[in-house]
Short mmCIF file of C-alpha atoms in Angstrom, two decimals:
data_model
loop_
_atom_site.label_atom_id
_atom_site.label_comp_id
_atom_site.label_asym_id
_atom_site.label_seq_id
_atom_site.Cartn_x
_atom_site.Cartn_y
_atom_site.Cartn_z
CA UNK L 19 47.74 158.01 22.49
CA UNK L 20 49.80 157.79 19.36
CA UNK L 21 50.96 154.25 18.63
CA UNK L 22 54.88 153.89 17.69
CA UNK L 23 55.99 150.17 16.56
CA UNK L 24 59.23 148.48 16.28
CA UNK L 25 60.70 145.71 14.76
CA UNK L 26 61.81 142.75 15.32
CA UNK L 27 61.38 142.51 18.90
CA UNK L 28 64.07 140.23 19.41
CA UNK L 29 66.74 139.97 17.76
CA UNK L 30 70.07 137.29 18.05
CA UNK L 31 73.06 137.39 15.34
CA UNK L 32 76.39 136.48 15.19
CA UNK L 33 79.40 138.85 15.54
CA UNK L 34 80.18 140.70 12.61
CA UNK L 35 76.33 140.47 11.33
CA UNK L 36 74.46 143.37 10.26
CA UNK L 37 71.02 144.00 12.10
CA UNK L 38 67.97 146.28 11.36
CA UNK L 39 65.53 147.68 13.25
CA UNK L 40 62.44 149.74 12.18
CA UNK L 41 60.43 152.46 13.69
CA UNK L 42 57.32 153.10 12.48
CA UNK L 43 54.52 155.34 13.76
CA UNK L 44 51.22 154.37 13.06
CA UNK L 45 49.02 156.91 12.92
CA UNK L 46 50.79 160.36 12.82
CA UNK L 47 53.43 161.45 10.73
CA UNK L 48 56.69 162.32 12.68
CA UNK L 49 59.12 164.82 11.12
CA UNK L 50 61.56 164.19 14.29
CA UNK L 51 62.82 160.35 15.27
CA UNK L 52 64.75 159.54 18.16
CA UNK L 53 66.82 156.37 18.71
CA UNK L 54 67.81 154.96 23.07
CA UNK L 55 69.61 152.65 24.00
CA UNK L 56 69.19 151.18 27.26
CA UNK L 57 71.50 149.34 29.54
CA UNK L 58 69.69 146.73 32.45
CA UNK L 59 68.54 148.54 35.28
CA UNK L 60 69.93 151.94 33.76
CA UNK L 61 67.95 155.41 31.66
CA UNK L 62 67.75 155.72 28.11
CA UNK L 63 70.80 157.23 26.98
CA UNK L 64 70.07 159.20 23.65
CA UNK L 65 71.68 158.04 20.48
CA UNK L 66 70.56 160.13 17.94
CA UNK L 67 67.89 162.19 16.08
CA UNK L 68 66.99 161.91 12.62
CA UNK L 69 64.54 164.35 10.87
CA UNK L 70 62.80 163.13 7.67
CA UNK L 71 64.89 163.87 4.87
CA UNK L 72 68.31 164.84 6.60
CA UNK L 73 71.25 163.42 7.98
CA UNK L 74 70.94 162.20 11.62
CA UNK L 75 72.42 163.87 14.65
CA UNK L 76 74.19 161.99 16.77
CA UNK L 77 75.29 162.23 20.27
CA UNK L 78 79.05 162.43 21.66
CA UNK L 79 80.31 158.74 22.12
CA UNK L 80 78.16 157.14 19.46
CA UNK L 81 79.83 156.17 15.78
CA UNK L 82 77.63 157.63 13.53
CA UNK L 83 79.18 154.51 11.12
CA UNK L 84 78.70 152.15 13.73
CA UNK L 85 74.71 152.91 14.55
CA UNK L 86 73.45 154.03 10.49
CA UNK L 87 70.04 155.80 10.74
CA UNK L 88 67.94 156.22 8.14
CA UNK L 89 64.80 158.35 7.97
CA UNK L 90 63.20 158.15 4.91
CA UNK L 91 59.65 158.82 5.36
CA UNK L 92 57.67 160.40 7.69
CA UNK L 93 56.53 157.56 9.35
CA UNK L 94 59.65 155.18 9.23
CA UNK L 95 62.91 155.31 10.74
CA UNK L 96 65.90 152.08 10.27
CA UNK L 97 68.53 152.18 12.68
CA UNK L 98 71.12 149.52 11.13
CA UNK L 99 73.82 148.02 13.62
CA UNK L 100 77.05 147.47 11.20
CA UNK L 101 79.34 144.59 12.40
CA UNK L 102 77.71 144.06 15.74
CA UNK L 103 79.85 142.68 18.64
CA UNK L 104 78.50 141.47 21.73
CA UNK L 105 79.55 144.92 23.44
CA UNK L 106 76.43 145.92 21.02
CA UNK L 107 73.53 143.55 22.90
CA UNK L 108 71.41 146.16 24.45
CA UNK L 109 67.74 147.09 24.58
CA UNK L 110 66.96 149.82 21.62
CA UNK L 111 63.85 151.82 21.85
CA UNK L 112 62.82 154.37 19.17
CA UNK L 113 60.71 157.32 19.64
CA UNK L 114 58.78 159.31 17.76
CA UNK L 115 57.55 163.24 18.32
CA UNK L 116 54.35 164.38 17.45
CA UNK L 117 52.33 168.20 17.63
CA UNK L 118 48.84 166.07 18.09
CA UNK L 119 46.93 166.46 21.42
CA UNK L 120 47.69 170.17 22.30
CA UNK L 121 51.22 170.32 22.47
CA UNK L 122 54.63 167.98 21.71
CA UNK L 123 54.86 164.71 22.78
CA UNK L 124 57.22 161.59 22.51
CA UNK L 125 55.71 157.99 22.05
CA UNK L 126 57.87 155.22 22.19
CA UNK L 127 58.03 151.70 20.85
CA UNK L 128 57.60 148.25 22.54
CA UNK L 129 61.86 148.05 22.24
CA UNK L 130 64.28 145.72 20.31
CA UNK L 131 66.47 143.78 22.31
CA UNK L 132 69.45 142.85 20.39
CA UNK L 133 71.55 139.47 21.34
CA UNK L 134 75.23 139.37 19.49
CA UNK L 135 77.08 136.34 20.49
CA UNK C 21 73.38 171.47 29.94
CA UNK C 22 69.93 169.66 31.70
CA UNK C 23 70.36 167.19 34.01
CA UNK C 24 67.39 165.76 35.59
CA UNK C 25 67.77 164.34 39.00
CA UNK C 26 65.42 161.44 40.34
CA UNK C 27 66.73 160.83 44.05
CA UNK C 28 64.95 157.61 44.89
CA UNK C 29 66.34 154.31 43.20
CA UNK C 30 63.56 152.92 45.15
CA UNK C 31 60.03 153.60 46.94
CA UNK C 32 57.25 150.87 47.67
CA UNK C 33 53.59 151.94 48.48
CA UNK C 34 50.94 149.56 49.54
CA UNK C 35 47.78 149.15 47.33
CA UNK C 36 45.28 151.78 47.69
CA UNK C 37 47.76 154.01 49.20
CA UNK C 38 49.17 157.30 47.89
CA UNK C 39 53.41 157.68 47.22
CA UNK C 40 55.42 160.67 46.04
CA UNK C 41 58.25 160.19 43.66
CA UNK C 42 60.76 163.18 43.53
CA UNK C 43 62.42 164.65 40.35
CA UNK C 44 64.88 167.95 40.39
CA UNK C 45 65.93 169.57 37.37
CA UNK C 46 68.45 172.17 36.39
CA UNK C 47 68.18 174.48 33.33
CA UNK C 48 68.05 177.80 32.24
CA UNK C 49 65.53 177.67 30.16
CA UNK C 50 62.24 179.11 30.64
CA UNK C 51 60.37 177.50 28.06
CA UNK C 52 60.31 173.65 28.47
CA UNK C 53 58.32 170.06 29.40
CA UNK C 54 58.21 168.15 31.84
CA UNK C 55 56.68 164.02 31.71
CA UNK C 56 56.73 161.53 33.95
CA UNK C 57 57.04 158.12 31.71
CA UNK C 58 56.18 154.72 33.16
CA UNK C 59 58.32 151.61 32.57
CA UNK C 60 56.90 148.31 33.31
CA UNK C 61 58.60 144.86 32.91
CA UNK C 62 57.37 144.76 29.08
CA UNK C 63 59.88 147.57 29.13
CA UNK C 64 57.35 149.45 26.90
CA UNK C 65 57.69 153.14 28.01
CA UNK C 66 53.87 154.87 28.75
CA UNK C 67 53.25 158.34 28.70
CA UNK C 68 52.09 159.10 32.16
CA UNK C 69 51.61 162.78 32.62
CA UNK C 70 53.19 165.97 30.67
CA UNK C 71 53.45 169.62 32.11
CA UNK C 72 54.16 172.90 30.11
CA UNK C 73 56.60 174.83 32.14
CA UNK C 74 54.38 178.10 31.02
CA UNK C 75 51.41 176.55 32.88
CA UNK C 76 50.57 177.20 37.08
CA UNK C 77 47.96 174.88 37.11
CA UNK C 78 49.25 171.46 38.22
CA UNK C 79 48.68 168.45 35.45
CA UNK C 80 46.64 165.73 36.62
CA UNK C 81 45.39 162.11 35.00
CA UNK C 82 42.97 160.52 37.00
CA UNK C 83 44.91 159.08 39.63
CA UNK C 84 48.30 160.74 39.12
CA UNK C 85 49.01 164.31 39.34
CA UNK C 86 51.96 166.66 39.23
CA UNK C 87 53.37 169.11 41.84
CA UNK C 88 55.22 171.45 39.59
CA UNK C 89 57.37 174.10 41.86
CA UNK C 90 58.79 176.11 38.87
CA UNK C 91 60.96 178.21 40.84
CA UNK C 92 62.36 175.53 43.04
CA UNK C 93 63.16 173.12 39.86
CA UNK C 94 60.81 170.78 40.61
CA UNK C 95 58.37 168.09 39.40
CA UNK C 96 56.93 165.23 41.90
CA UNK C 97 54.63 162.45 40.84
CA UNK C 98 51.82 161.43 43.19
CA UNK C 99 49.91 158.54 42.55
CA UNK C 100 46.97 157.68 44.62
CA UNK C 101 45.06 154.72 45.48
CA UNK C 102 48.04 152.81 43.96
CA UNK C 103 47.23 149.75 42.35
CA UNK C 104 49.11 146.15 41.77
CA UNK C 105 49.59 147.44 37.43
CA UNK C 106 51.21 150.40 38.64
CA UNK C 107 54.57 148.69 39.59
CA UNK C 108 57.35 149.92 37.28
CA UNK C 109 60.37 151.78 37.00
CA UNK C 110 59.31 155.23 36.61
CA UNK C 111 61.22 158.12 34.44
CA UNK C 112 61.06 162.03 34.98
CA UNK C 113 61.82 163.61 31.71
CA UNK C 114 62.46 167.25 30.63
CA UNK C 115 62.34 168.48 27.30
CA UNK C 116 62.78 172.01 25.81
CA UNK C 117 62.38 173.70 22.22
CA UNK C 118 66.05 173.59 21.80
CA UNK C 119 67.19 170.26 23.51
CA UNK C 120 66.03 166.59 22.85
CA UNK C 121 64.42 165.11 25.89
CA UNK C 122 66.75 163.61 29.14
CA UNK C 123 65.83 161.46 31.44
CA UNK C 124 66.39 160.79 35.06
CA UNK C 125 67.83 157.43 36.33
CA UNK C 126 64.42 156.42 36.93
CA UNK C 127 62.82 155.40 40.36
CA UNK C 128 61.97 151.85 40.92
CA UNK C 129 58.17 151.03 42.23
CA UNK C 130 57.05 148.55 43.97
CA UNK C 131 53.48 148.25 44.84
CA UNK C 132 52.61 146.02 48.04
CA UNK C 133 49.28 143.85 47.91
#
């Protein structure tokens, strides 16, 4: 299957820090990104969707200032946390969407989990 | 709007045995997919299976397979001669050409030696 990465994998800051996390994918080109986030024991709840080249959607109940994405290529998408709080610590997992093997898929990556103290 | 439903919080199996997880799913759509992804304790979410709504023909991979009751809404996961690496928290997913995927709450699986 198509291989998405992220990083960091782990990831612990201080309140009020700035954190970024990249999506890449490997070995497809994705014109469609998605960003979870993922509470313990809970779904993915969808963030937003970016699309090489535009603005990203986001879902009701997420601050599109809070949570910046930032597609810029179409194999690389930055989801920067602005002035994290530890109501922020979560598990993020991108996504990426891809035409290859007979019809449209979404591959994820490995996850970041993000520690704000 | 989609909502997919996964009933079971919970099911256990033991090894070399077959189990059924259940998924529901309401839309109006007629043109969608349907996945089953697989969540082990890495947390790393792995395609399991994927089923075009437009197909009859149930999907299968090797050991898991699809029963795919379009008109009843809905989209089981059987897994056979379950194995120790198949314990995981398992998501039902739909996805259609206007709407980003959803997910169910996911089913829990443990896998009994």
């Amino acid at each position: 299957g198509a291989v998405v990465s992220q990083h960091p994998s782990w990831v612990i800051c201080k309140s009020g820090t700035s954190v970024k996390i990249e999506c890449r994918s490997l070995d497809f080109q994705a014109t469609t990104m998605f960003w979870y986030r993922q509470f313990p024991k809970q779904s993915l709840m969808l963030m937003a969707t970016s699309n090489e080249g535009s603005k990203a959607t986001y879902e009701q109940g997420v601050e599109k200032d809070k949570f910046l994405i930032n597609h810029a290529s179409l194999t690389l998408s930055t989801l920067t946390v602005t002035s994290a709080h530890p109501e922020d610590s979560s598990f993020y997992i991108c996504s990426a969407r891809t035409s290859r093997s007979g019809g449209e898929t979404q591959y994820f990556g490995p996850g970041t989990r993000l520690l704000v103290l | 709007a989609q909502t997919v439903t996964q009933s079971q919080p919970e099911m256990s199996v033991q090894e070399a045995e077959t189990v059924t997880l259940s998924c529901t799913y309401d839309t109006s759509e007629s043109d969608y997919y349907l996945f089953w992804y697989k969540q082990p304790p890495s947390r790393q979410m792995i395609l399991v299976i994927r089923q075009e709504a437009y197909k009859q023909q149930n999907a299968t991979e090797n050991r898991f397979s699809v029963n795919f009751q379009k008109a009843a809404k809905s989209f089981s996961l059987k897994i056979s001669d379950s194995q120790l690496g198949d314990a995981a928290m398992y998501f039902c997913a739909y996805r259609s050409a206007y709407n980003d995927m959803r997910f169910g709450a996911g089913t829990r699986l443990t896998v009994k030696p």
